[in-house]
């Protein structure tokens, strides 16, 4: 770190120009990144096998359909000559206005499964052209408008699962990454202005924006490396932008804070830069390694979307570290003192009086503090045991709006809500399709089945597609036995697919590998922390507390999204009744790595002070007093970044962002500022125990016997730790 600081300050012009070029390239590349990302995920399972066959011959027919509900005028039925003409005209108009869509309708197929109660209504199922597409709000609006124009006498409503998922926002889609990035940056700027009270507040934000643009370049390049069978998901761009913003600011905040502290101690600017990189830089580098490995460990999950995010996540902390340890010291060495203006006298002392008092309070009441902290986390973790991992039901998403009205009209006409997750059934031989339809029409868990006919549904391999309409939504917690019944009854080598079927495959694949993810991350983190902290007890405590912190975050997720506490106030919708299948896995990967930043920031400072004073108590007080404001500020900044991401009209992104935001705050306040000092104080000398055998395994040199910390330290140290004052 000393050599790095020396090289950067001597070559700061070269460093600055290099990052300027990278930033310009990032600005040029970032707008093109979204076009290189593809939605969807790939896992092994019967649903994925069926969807692969369907996609090869019928494009996006494996997706959940858009549904048009057509009601006849009073006194007429779908068998009335005029209504028949209207239905045929709607099919013709849809073919002209949206030629890429594949449509299943009563006018084309004549299947009674598409006819409502008293034959006064019918439905049209519309499928997107590509397997990676879905029928969302924009498509439903276009289809509805075209149908109304073609048949003004009919009452037309439109809805789809994805339209309800988007929150009934007409014409809405996924929120802009740029708008959310700006929102997160503005929130971060307010916190930084409070922390520094000078123009230094701009420096971490500038470093973060450069980091995010650099990450966009790396992800863009990665899209050319990953196989086309496992493309990177659009969620990557959200996560890289917002999490990158928060982490970059965290790392820059640590370096700038330490630089300012060294300046306060009377060191020259160059000496302060060198000291900041040596001390804070080591913590930043170490945190970045731990966070990167926590994210990269997601590749053990056999799900292409999760693996893609894990690989991409490897670039988030590493890029933030690179900027914080090269560009930031170069700028501080040149204009740091000029940026530290105006400098309020109350900010001159690096040790916060509040956090000094807080650390003494926690040490004095360490047993009570530990009980309160563990009790709170334990209660939330207990709530997490009731987690229901599934797709949200339509009723849970439907609060009010255009697409909710469409769902209610659909059900009023006698069609089940499962229509929105109609199951496509691939039949290898077209001649068997009528038999498959007849067999499925007798299944009680289905409303009926219809064969997709017409030029758009003729496959070169001689296959056919049958659409089965389940009574309840496949993939949700109320999905029932519809999918299993289809696979049992259909026969003839038929394959049942659809979004719901693949969602079930994803859940099984993801959580079948979840114990392995836990084990890999815990083991690697423990070894890294044991080497960095020169202790066995501290890393064990850190890993266990992190596991408990993640479990508590799942509890918050359950309370909010599964039970609906605060959902209406925050997002204007009701409870989802379930947790998205990808949210817990991704939250674990991100939160476990990110929360280790705070652990390293605090423990590194405690260890530094302990080495200086040989007093655990003094190490806690100095460590918390000098990092308390830093950690809470960093957590608030990351909270702003993630909270802005939670406004996205995507259930998965929303749950991940909200879960991470709550987890970061919970971890920083309860775990790091309450439990960490309380437990370190309780463990006393045991914190620094490192047997010789473990020291050799970790490749650490032996300490002199006189200074070797451990349980056999002189008794006066134990008394000092136990002293309330």
XYZ file of C-alpha atoms in Angstrom:
725
model
C 0.000 0.000 0.000
C 2.872 2.386 0.735
C 4.468 1.645 -2.627
C 1.124 2.096 -4.346
C 0.547 5.473 -2.688
C 4.039 6.601 -3.632
C 3.640 5.536 -7.267
C 0.172 7.109 -7.624
C 1.220 10.474 -6.192
C 4.361 10.587 -8.365
C 2.403 9.686 -11.510
C -0.865 11.404 -10.720
C -1.083 13.060 -14.136
C -0.839 9.704 -15.895
C -3.359 8.189 -13.477
C -5.787 11.074 -13.988
C -5.545 10.949 -17.783
C -6.026 7.177 -17.807
C -9.212 7.441 -15.760
C -10.422 10.330 -17.925
C -10.134 8.147 -21.025
C -11.922 5.269 -19.267
C -14.711 7.623 -18.174
C -15.230 8.963 -21.696
C -15.408 5.413 -23.058
C -17.897 4.543 -20.307
C -20.136 7.462 -21.271
C -20.109 6.244 -24.882
C -20.652 2.555 -24.063
C -23.271 2.789 -21.278
C -26.266 3.631 -23.561
C -25.536 0.538 -25.673
C -25.354 -1.894 -22.768
C -29.089 -2.511 -22.412
C -29.230 -3.754 -25.992
C -26.678 -6.447 -25.151
C -28.696 -7.829 -22.215
C -31.444 -10.419 -22.534
C -34.180 -11.339 -20.097
C -34.885 -14.880 -19.035
C -32.869 -17.546 -17.276
C -31.726 -21.053 -18.004
C -31.959 -23.959 -15.574
C -32.250 -27.692 -15.898
C -35.687 -29.233 -15.444
C -38.798 -30.367 -17.332
C -40.090 -26.814 -17.707
C -36.851 -25.610 -19.280
C -36.765 -28.638 -21.608
C -40.314 -27.912 -22.791
C -39.660 -24.190 -23.202
C -36.539 -24.873 -25.276
C -38.601 -26.960 -27.712
C -41.406 -24.388 -27.779
C -39.027 -21.472 -28.339
C -37.339 -23.273 -31.234
C -40.615 -23.575 -33.172
C -43.103 -21.134 -31.655
C -40.986 -18.203 -30.419
C -42.384 -16.587 -27.301
C -45.273 -19.013 -26.819
C -43.549 -20.258 -23.659
C -44.201 -16.852 -22.041
C -47.319 -15.895 -20.135
C -49.841 -14.550 -22.653
C -51.519 -11.197 -22.956
C -55.262 -11.658 -22.618
C -58.029 -9.679 -24.353
C -61.519 -10.139 -22.913
C -64.250 -9.497 -25.471
C -67.845 -9.040 -24.261
C -70.784 -9.014 -26.663
C -73.529 -6.346 -26.726
C -76.605 -7.005 -24.592
C -78.836 -9.716 -26.035
C -76.157 -11.187 -28.309
C -73.762 -14.103 -28.025
C -70.552 -15.023 -29.774
C -72.653 -17.162 -32.127
C -74.557 -14.095 -33.430
C -73.590 -13.432 -37.070
C -72.602 -9.835 -36.412
C -70.460 -10.797 -33.436
C -68.739 -13.489 -35.498
C -67.841 -10.822 -38.042
C -66.489 -8.587 -35.282
C -64.331 -11.415 -33.880
C -62.933 -12.238 -37.315
C -62.212 -8.555 -37.903
C -60.359 -8.313 -34.599
C -58.130 -11.249 -35.592
C -57.415 -9.586 -38.940
C -56.671 -6.210 -37.331
C -54.342 -7.751 -34.754
C -52.482 -9.576 -37.525
C -51.942 -6.258 -39.308
C -51.141 -4.069 -36.280
C -48.922 -6.635 -34.541
C -47.786 -9.128 -37.194
C -45.076 -10.602 -34.963
C -47.528 -11.741 -32.313
C -49.040 -15.210 -32.315
C -52.728 -15.267 -31.399
C -55.037 -17.992 -30.106
C -58.706 -17.035 -30.535
C -62.191 -18.544 -30.789
C -62.635 -17.070 -34.258
C -59.621 -19.052 -35.482
C -59.826 -22.207 -33.361
C -63.474 -22.625 -32.279
C -62.499 -24.180 -28.940
C -65.076 -23.819 -26.182
C -62.308 -23.402 -23.605
C -62.051 -19.849 -24.972
C -65.772 -19.122 -24.400
C -67.172 -17.520 -21.273
C -70.344 -18.011 -19.256
C -73.587 -17.964 -21.301
C -71.461 -17.604 -24.438
C -71.539 -13.817 -24.104
C -67.765 -13.421 -23.982
C -64.564 -14.862 -25.314
C -60.859 -14.362 -24.882
C -57.889 -13.851 -27.180
C -54.473 -15.068 -26.045
C -51.519 -13.161 -27.525
C -47.919 -14.391 -27.371
C -44.737 -12.375 -28.048
C -42.477 -13.116 -31.035
C -39.331 -14.029 -29.064
C -38.709 -16.337 -26.138
C -36.979 -13.526 -24.243
C -39.984 -11.173 -24.540
C -43.145 -10.863 -22.517
C -46.493 -9.185 -23.016
C -46.384 -6.179 -20.729
C -48.278 -2.941 -20.391
C -47.242 -1.396 -23.718
C -48.277 -4.454 -25.732
C -51.576 -4.843 -23.867
C -52.422 -1.184 -24.507
C -51.696 -1.588 -28.233
C -53.738 -4.785 -28.539
C -56.666 -3.341 -26.627
C -56.736 -0.181 -28.762
C -56.565 -2.195 -32.005
C -59.413 -4.515 -30.907
C -61.646 -1.595 -29.903
C -61.048 0.102 -33.219
C -61.839 -3.096 -35.139
C -65.068 -3.869 -33.222
C -66.553 -0.757 -31.549
C -69.709 -2.670 -30.550
C -67.782 -5.103 -28.348
C -66.528 -4.265 -24.854
C -62.783 -4.898 -24.828
C -60.542 -5.240 -21.762
C -56.919 -6.273 -21.623
C -54.629 -7.700 -18.969
C -51.629 -9.968 -18.458
C -49.543 -11.310 -15.621
C -46.663 -9.002 -16.487
C -48.958 -5.977 -16.733
C -50.256 -6.649 -13.212
C -46.679 -7.209 -12.050
C -45.748 -3.734 -13.359
C -48.193 -2.196 -10.889
C -51.043 -1.221 -13.241
C -48.983 1.644 -14.673
C -50.447 2.227 -18.099
C -47.742 2.144 -20.714
C -45.219 1.599 -17.947
C -42.126 -0.485 -18.106
C -39.009 -0.777 -16.092
C -37.803 2.400 -14.528
C -34.843 4.181 -16.024
C -31.491 3.205 -14.558
C -30.317 6.772 -15.089
C -33.201 8.306 -13.112
C -32.661 5.922 -10.220
C -28.919 6.530 -10.334
C -29.508 10.276 -10.108
C -31.941 9.819 -7.219
C -29.443 7.674 -5.319
C -26.623 10.138 -6.052
C -28.608 13.118 -4.751
C -29.426 11.279 -1.534
C -25.766 10.332 -1.152
C -24.681 13.936 -1.718
C -26.868 15.132 1.160
C -25.293 12.611 3.522
C -21.767 13.407 2.324
C -22.387 17.132 2.804
C -23.431 16.404 6.385
C -20.364 14.200 6.988
C -17.715 16.538 5.581
C -19.291 19.984 5.642
C -16.982 20.972 2.768
C -16.434 20.454 -0.952
C -14.876 17.098 -0.078
C -18.465 15.838 -0.193
C -18.260 15.906 -3.994
C -15.162 13.721 -4.168
C -16.667 10.311 -3.203
C -19.605 10.991 -5.502
C -17.324 11.749 -8.455
C -15.326 8.583 -7.724
C -18.574 6.599 -7.626
C -19.805 7.888 -10.984
C -16.448 7.046 -12.577
C -16.594 3.579 -11.021
C -20.120 2.939 -12.307
C -19.180 3.994 -15.841
C -16.133 1.716 -15.691
C -18.342 -1.142 -14.536
C -20.616 -0.568 -17.546
C -17.597 -1.040 -19.843
C -16.620 -4.269 -18.118
C -20.164 -5.667 -18.245
C -20.441 -4.646 -21.903
C -17.277 -6.595 -22.653
C -18.564 -9.530 -20.613
C -21.634 -9.829 -22.879
C -19.255 -10.922 -25.661
C -17.635 -13.544 -23.447
C -20.575 -15.340 -21.819
C -22.205 -18.025 -24.001
C -25.315 -17.063 -25.960
C -27.210 -19.857 -24.210
C -26.740 -18.013 -20.895
C -27.002 -14.276 -21.665
C -26.704 -11.608 -18.992
C -30.037 -10.456 -17.622
C -31.165 -6.767 -17.731
C -31.268 -6.844 -13.922
C -27.455 -6.745 -14.077
C -27.525 -3.127 -15.251
C -29.719 -2.079 -12.325
C -27.602 -3.870 -9.766
C -24.263 -2.711 -11.147
C -25.391 0.919 -11.301
C -26.977 1.205 -7.858
C -24.841 -1.168 -5.823
C -21.734 0.164 -7.561
C -22.721 3.684 -6.586
C -23.123 2.742 -2.929
C -19.961 0.660 -2.631
C -17.788 3.187 -4.456
C -18.939 5.950 -2.145
C -18.318 3.714 0.878
C -14.723 3.014 -0.105
C -13.989 6.611 -1.060
C -15.579 7.795 2.170
C -13.246 5.580 4.197
C -10.104 6.814 2.420
C -11.058 10.500 2.520
C -12.058 10.275 6.193
C -8.711 8.696 7.109
C -6.823 11.278 5.010
C -8.620 14.056 6.858
C -7.849 12.455 10.197
C -4.145 12.237 9.365
C -4.158 15.893 8.298
C -5.741 16.811 11.625
C -2.842 15.105 13.382
C -0.457 17.579 11.735
C 0.916 15.546 8.846
C 1.700 17.139 5.507
C -0.644 16.454 2.603
C 1.645 13.841 0.995
C 2.213 12.125 4.340
C -1.523 12.100 4.996
C -2.229 10.554 1.586
C 0.374 7.857 2.188
C -0.986 7.121 5.682
C -4.592 7.008 4.417
C -3.744 4.557 1.654
C -1.655 2.443 4.018
C -4.337 2.183 6.706
C -7.718 2.779 5.074
C -6.482 1.457 1.735
C -5.718 -1.911 3.280
C -9.252 -2.080 4.716
C -10.739 -1.058 1.363
C -8.726 -3.684 -0.499
C -9.600 -6.374 2.027
C -13.305 -5.436 2.016
C -13.337 -5.456 -1.771
C -11.885 -8.955 -1.896
C -14.420 -10.298 0.605
C -17.359 -8.557 -1.105
C -16.227 -9.735 -4.560
C -15.967 -13.331 -3.428
C -19.363 -13.103 -1.731
C -20.926 -12.021 -5.022
C -18.877 -14.383 -7.180
C -19.970 -17.337 -5.047
C -23.391 -16.996 -6.685
C -21.989 -19.010 -9.592
C -22.569 -22.193 -7.557
C -26.293 -21.707 -8.164
C -27.257 -23.648 -11.341
C -29.302 -20.772 -12.740
C -27.927 -18.745 -15.658
C -29.441 -15.476 -14.422
C -27.978 -15.842 -10.925
C -24.629 -16.964 -12.319
C -24.546 -14.020 -14.710
C -25.176 -11.620 -11.854
C -22.508 -13.381 -9.784
C -19.914 -13.002 -12.537
C -20.915 -9.375 -13.104
C -20.881 -8.748 -9.367
C -17.211 -9.659 -9.332
C -16.536 -6.325 -11.071
C -18.532 -4.140 -8.661
C -16.313 -4.116 -5.534
C -13.077 -4.618 -7.490
C -13.699 -1.579 -9.697
C -14.692 0.513 -6.690
C -11.469 -0.528 -4.925
C -9.347 0.300 -7.972
C -10.759 3.820 -8.223
C -10.481 4.432 -4.466
C -6.821 3.356 -4.361
C -5.557 5.062 -7.522
C -7.573 8.019 -8.747
C -8.710 9.195 -5.315
C -5.191 9.418 -3.755
C -3.954 11.174 -6.915
C -6.623 13.855 -6.556
C -6.115 14.204 -2.799
C -2.368 14.657 -3.295
C -3.008 17.509 -5.730
C -6.106 19.411 -4.548
C -7.233 17.664 -1.356
C -6.581 20.590 1.024
C -8.280 23.039 -1.349
C -11.420 20.844 -1.455
C -11.562 20.655 2.347
C -13.213 24.067 2.577
C -15.091 25.369 4.482
C -14.015 23.191 7.378
C -16.165 23.463 10.474
C -14.314 23.351 13.789
C -16.779 20.812 15.186
C -15.622 18.354 12.529
C -11.907 18.688 13.244
C -11.630 15.907 15.797
C -11.850 12.490 14.103
C -13.252 10.737 17.175
C -16.980 11.375 17.535
C -18.096 12.289 21.038
C -21.446 10.589 20.415
C -19.880 7.313 19.298
C -17.305 7.473 22.081
C -20.130 7.727 24.583
C -22.087 5.047 22.759
C -19.183 2.586 22.817
C -18.700 3.128 26.555
C -22.441 2.648 27.110
C -22.453 -0.646 25.168
C -19.361 -1.906 27.040
C -20.982 -0.987 30.361
C -24.212 -2.798 29.387
C -22.711 -5.417 27.115
C -24.872 -8.312 28.332
C -28.096 -6.357 27.916
C -26.924 -5.025 24.540
C -26.144 -8.521 23.317
C -29.515 -9.821 24.514
C -31.436 -6.973 22.829
C -29.513 -7.259 19.553
C -29.678 -11.033 19.372
C -33.322 -10.977 20.423
C -34.267 -8.582 17.620
C -32.335 -10.508 14.975
C -33.592 -13.826 16.313
C -37.221 -12.682 16.151
C -36.851 -11.528 12.554
C -34.960 -14.704 11.660
C -37.812 -16.712 13.176
C -40.244 -14.826 10.951
C -38.090 -15.799 7.976
C -38.870 -19.483 8.605
C -42.400 -18.823 7.305
C -41.072 -17.622 3.930
C -43.115 -18.676 0.910
C -40.922 -18.672 -2.195
C -43.113 -18.510 -5.295
C -44.476 -16.150 -7.914
C -46.982 -13.639 -6.522
C -50.585 -14.474 -7.307
C -52.652 -12.222 -9.546
C -54.936 -11.372 -6.643
C -51.945 -10.228 -4.600
C -50.742 -7.931 -7.394
C -54.168 -6.677 -8.435
C -55.040 -3.604 -6.357
C -56.643 -1.132 -8.747
C -56.150 0.046 -12.304
C -56.762 -0.787 -15.938
C -55.249 -4.260 -15.877
C -56.910 -5.163 -12.603
C -60.246 -4.231 -14.212
C -59.350 -6.605 -17.023
C -58.671 -9.424 -14.547
C -61.965 -8.842 -12.759
C -63.876 -8.826 -16.041
C -62.126 -12.070 -17.005
C -63.234 -13.748 -13.787
C -66.750 -12.311 -13.985
C -67.083 -13.951 -17.403
C -66.286 -17.360 -15.935
C -62.597 -17.625 -16.782
C -60.149 -18.518 -13.965
C -57.221 -16.332 -12.976
C -54.995 -19.169 -14.185
C -55.745 -17.975 -17.717
C -52.961 -15.433 -17.251
C -50.472 -18.293 -16.770
C -51.864 -20.567 -19.491
C -49.596 -23.599 -19.948
C -48.227 -24.243 -23.460
C -47.987 -27.975 -24.207
C -45.610 -29.057 -26.962
C -46.992 -32.075 -28.851
C -44.299 -33.702 -31.061
C -46.806 -34.994 -33.617
C -49.609 -32.685 -34.742
C -51.946 -35.628 -35.337
C -51.972 -36.315 -31.584
C -52.988 -32.752 -30.655
C -56.808 -33.292 -30.747
C -56.446 -36.310 -28.466
C -54.303 -34.295 -26.054
C -56.943 -31.511 -26.028
C -59.723 -34.004 -25.278
C -57.685 -35.610 -22.466
C -56.847 -32.293 -20.821
C -60.452 -31.066 -21.070
C -61.465 -33.711 -18.522
C -58.936 -32.669 -15.856
C -60.602 -30.946 -12.874
C -57.643 -28.658 -12.169
C -57.979 -27.174 -15.669
C -60.606 -24.884 -17.144
C -59.995 -26.495 -20.512
C -57.563 -26.706 -23.404
C -57.362 -25.458 -26.983
C -55.137 -26.245 -29.940
C -53.320 -23.280 -31.465
C -54.115 -23.246 -35.191
C -53.392 -21.035 -38.143
C -50.359 -20.244 -40.326
C -48.356 -18.771 -37.413
C -48.670 -22.050 -35.516
C -47.442 -24.417 -38.236
C -44.034 -25.811 -37.269
C -41.552 -27.315 -39.701
C -40.961 -30.305 -37.423
C -44.605 -31.412 -37.696
C -45.397 -30.629 -34.055
C -48.388 -28.802 -32.595
C -49.031 -26.583 -29.596
C -51.885 -27.026 -27.163
C -52.758 -24.295 -24.675
C -54.032 -25.573 -21.314
C -55.866 -23.107 -19.074
C -55.351 -23.912 -15.353
C -57.842 -22.965 -12.655
C -55.135 -21.205 -10.622
C -51.845 -19.520 -11.527
C -49.016 -21.975 -12.145
C -45.876 -21.081 -10.214
C -47.704 -19.230 -7.440
C -48.251 -20.611 -3.955
C -51.842 -21.348 -5.017
C -50.797 -23.133 -8.202
C -52.311 -26.442 -7.147
C -51.756 -29.616 -9.145
C -52.512 -28.273 -12.631
C -48.976 -28.593 -13.997
C -48.467 -32.085 -12.562
C -51.873 -33.150 -13.893
C -51.021 -31.916 -17.399
C -47.782 -33.896 -17.429
C -49.577 -37.011 -16.155
C -52.592 -36.890 -18.482
C -51.285 -35.418 -21.760
C -49.223 -38.413 -22.896
C -47.985 -38.754 -26.512
C -44.556 -37.406 -25.536
C -46.078 -33.979 -24.776
C -43.988 -31.436 -22.852
C -45.621 -28.859 -20.535
C -43.781 -25.556 -20.241
C -44.494 -21.864 -19.656
C -43.193 -19.193 -17.309
C -44.744 -20.871 -14.273
C -43.166 -24.233 -15.042
C -39.745 -22.656 -15.475
C -40.233 -20.667 -12.278
C -40.716 -23.943 -10.406
C -37.547 -25.323 -12.009
C -35.650 -22.189 -10.976
C -36.819 -22.473 -7.384
C -35.807 -26.126 -7.157
C -32.407 -25.514 -8.760
C -31.638 -22.378 -6.752
C -32.525 -23.629 -3.296
C -31.211 -27.115 -3.877
C -27.777 -25.443 -4.114
C -28.376 -22.907 -1.361
C -26.549 -24.875 1.380
C -23.512 -25.055 -0.913
C -23.641 -21.273 -1.404
C -23.753 -20.769 2.369
C -20.847 -23.149 2.943
C -18.599 -21.684 0.226
C -19.131 -18.061 1.264
C -18.807 -18.798 4.985
C -15.604 -20.823 4.568
C -13.853 -18.345 2.260
C -14.899 -15.363 4.384
C -13.734 -17.041 7.583
C -10.291 -17.797 6.138
C -9.836 -14.282 4.761
C -10.933 -12.630 8.007
C -8.833 -14.993 10.113
C -5.749 -13.968 8.165
C -6.641 -10.285 8.114
C -7.675 -10.049 11.783
C -5.096 -12.554 13.088
C -7.773 -14.254 15.142
C -10.014 -17.315 15.162
C -12.814 -15.957 17.339
C -13.424 -12.651 15.533
C -13.988 -14.185 12.070
C -16.185 -16.939 13.526
C -18.285 -14.287 15.254
C -18.405 -12.205 12.084
C -19.573 -15.097 9.886
C -22.237 -16.228 12.368
C -23.538 -12.686 12.853
C -23.626 -12.170 9.108
C -25.678 -15.329 8.672
C -28.061 -14.131 11.376
C -28.212 -10.679 9.795
C -29.147 -12.158 6.403
C -31.806 -14.343 8.035
C -33.220 -11.261 9.796
C -33.336 -9.465 6.447
C -35.383 -12.356 5.068
C -37.718 -11.777 8.005
C -38.172 -8.137 6.967
C -38.809 -9.326 3.406
C -41.521 -11.697 4.653
C -43.208 -9.026 6.787
C -43.286 -6.486 3.957
C -43.833 -8.415 0.732
C -45.437 -11.622 1.953
C -47.656 -10.144 4.659
C -47.978 -6.687 3.123
C -46.871 -4.512 6.061
C -46.190 -1.080 4.565
C -46.735 -2.215 0.957
C -49.661 0.095 0.333
C -47.869 3.137 1.734
C -44.599 2.480 -0.098
C -45.706 1.115 -3.464
C -49.466 1.570 -3.586
C -50.159 -2.147 -3.830
C -51.167 -4.994 -1.548
C -49.194 -7.965 -0.298
C -47.622 -10.230 -2.909
C -48.334 -13.180 -0.639
C -44.995 -14.715 -1.597
C -41.313 -13.913 -2.149
C -39.811 -14.008 -5.639
C -37.703 -17.107 -6.142
C -34.526 -15.198 -7.019
C -34.681 -12.557 -4.276
C -33.368 -14.566 -1.271
C -30.408 -16.004 -3.199
C -29.322 -12.676 -4.665
C -29.857 -10.838 -1.374
C -27.609 -13.368 0.368
C -24.831 -12.948 -2.177
C -24.924 -9.157 -2.078
C -25.674 -8.542 1.599
C -23.151 -11.024 2.933
C -20.390 -9.396 0.934
C -21.444 -5.796 1.478
C -22.037 -6.096 5.214
C -18.516 -7.455 5.590
C -17.311 -3.982 4.557
C -18.612 -2.546 7.795
C -17.214 -5.482 9.768
C -13.764 -4.930 8.289
C -13.905 -1.139 8.716
C -14.640 -1.457 12.437
C -12.566 -4.509 13.323
C -9.527 -3.232 11.439
C -9.619 -0.053 13.510
C -10.231 -1.980 16.730
C -7.302 -4.245 15.911
C -5.103 -1.252 15.110
C -5.898 0.398 18.440
C -5.528 -2.884 20.315
C -2.057 -3.385 18.823
C -1.182 0.127 19.949
C -2.628 -0.018 23.484
C -2.866 -3.808 24.202
C -6.312 -3.025 25.677
C -9.443 -4.600 24.203
C -11.621 -1.966 25.856
C -9.577 0.914 24.472
C -9.550 -0.787 21.075
C -13.368 -0.938 21.072
C -13.785 2.674 22.184
C -11.272 4.043 19.701
C -12.472 1.790 16.897
C -16.164 2.605 17.277
C -15.645 6.306 17.998
C -13.585 6.748 14.834
C -15.674 4.511 12.530
C -19.191 4.880 13.959
C -20.061 7.975 11.953
C -18.338 6.520 8.901
C -20.256 3.224 8.997
C -23.650 4.792 9.653
C -23.060 7.379 6.927
C -21.978 4.685 4.492
C -25.059 2.622 5.350
C -27.367 5.594 4.812
C -25.737 6.305 1.441
C -26.116 2.699 0.315
C -29.681 2.767 1.630
C -30.504 5.777 -0.573
C -29.028 4.061 -3.621
C -30.959 0.829 -3.029
C -34.186 2.579 -2.020
C -34.208 4.435 -5.334
C -33.830 1.084 -7.121
C -36.882 -0.297 -5.275
C -39.136 1.997 -7.340
C -38.546 -0.191 -10.419
C -41.707 -1.741 -11.897
C -40.235 -5.208 -11.607
C -41.153 -7.455 -8.685
C -37.758 -9.184 -8.552
C -35.733 -5.965 -8.675
C -38.076 -4.292 -6.179
C -37.784 -7.086 -3.631
C -34.007 -7.355 -3.996
C -33.528 -3.591 -3.633
C -35.895 -3.205 -0.692
C -34.456 -6.281 1.022
C -30.898 -5.053 0.604
C -31.801 -1.535 1.748
C -33.390 -2.810 4.957
C -30.601 -5.353 5.435
C -27.866 -2.731 5.153
C -29.480 -0.504 7.776
C -30.222 -3.443 10.070
C -26.666 -4.710 9.747
C -24.997 -1.333 10.274
C -27.050 -0.301 13.295
C -27.948 -3.517 15.136
C -25.051 -5.789 14.211
C -22.062 -3.466 13.797
C -22.869 -0.694 16.269
C -24.575 -2.770 18.964
C -23.735 -6.471 18.793
C -20.159 -6.153 17.550
C -18.848 -3.969 20.416
C -20.966 -5.852 22.952
C -19.672 -9.286 21.930
C -16.062 -8.156 21.495
C -16.245 -6.716 24.998
C -17.742 -9.948 26.360
C -15.084 -12.134 24.710
C -12.256 -10.006 26.095
C -8.820 -11.535 25.501
C -10.374 -14.471 23.680
C -10.898 -12.165 20.683
C -7.197 -12.272 19.856
C -6.649 -16.001 20.239
C -4.763 -17.587 17.336
C -3.075 -20.947 17.960
C 0.319 -21.610 16.386
C -1.112 -24.331 14.153
C -3.752 -21.954 12.778
C -1.081 -19.300 12.330
C 0.953 -21.690 10.181
C -2.089 -22.685 8.099
C -2.860 -19.010 7.467
C 0.815 -18.421 6.606
C 1.280 -15.807 9.306
C 4.645 -15.363 10.943
C 4.865 -16.118 14.687
C 4.584 -13.245 17.137
C 7.154 -12.797 19.890
C 6.081 -14.685 22.981
C 5.974 -11.522 25.071
C 3.485 -9.837 22.779
C 1.450 -12.820 21.665
C -2.165 -11.883 22.448
C -4.516 -14.566 23.648
C -6.369 -16.059 26.567
C -3.088 -16.282 28.553
C -2.547 -12.533 28.602
C -1.808 -11.034 32.022
C -4.812 -10.817 34.289
C -4.733 -7.003 34.425
C -5.893 -6.893 30.775
C -8.976 -8.948 31.574
C -9.734 -6.598 34.429
C -9.310 -3.585 32.157
C -11.762 -5.040 29.659
C -14.240 -5.769 32.381
C -13.995 -2.292 33.881
C -17.168 -0.330 33.114
C -15.175 2.837 32.611
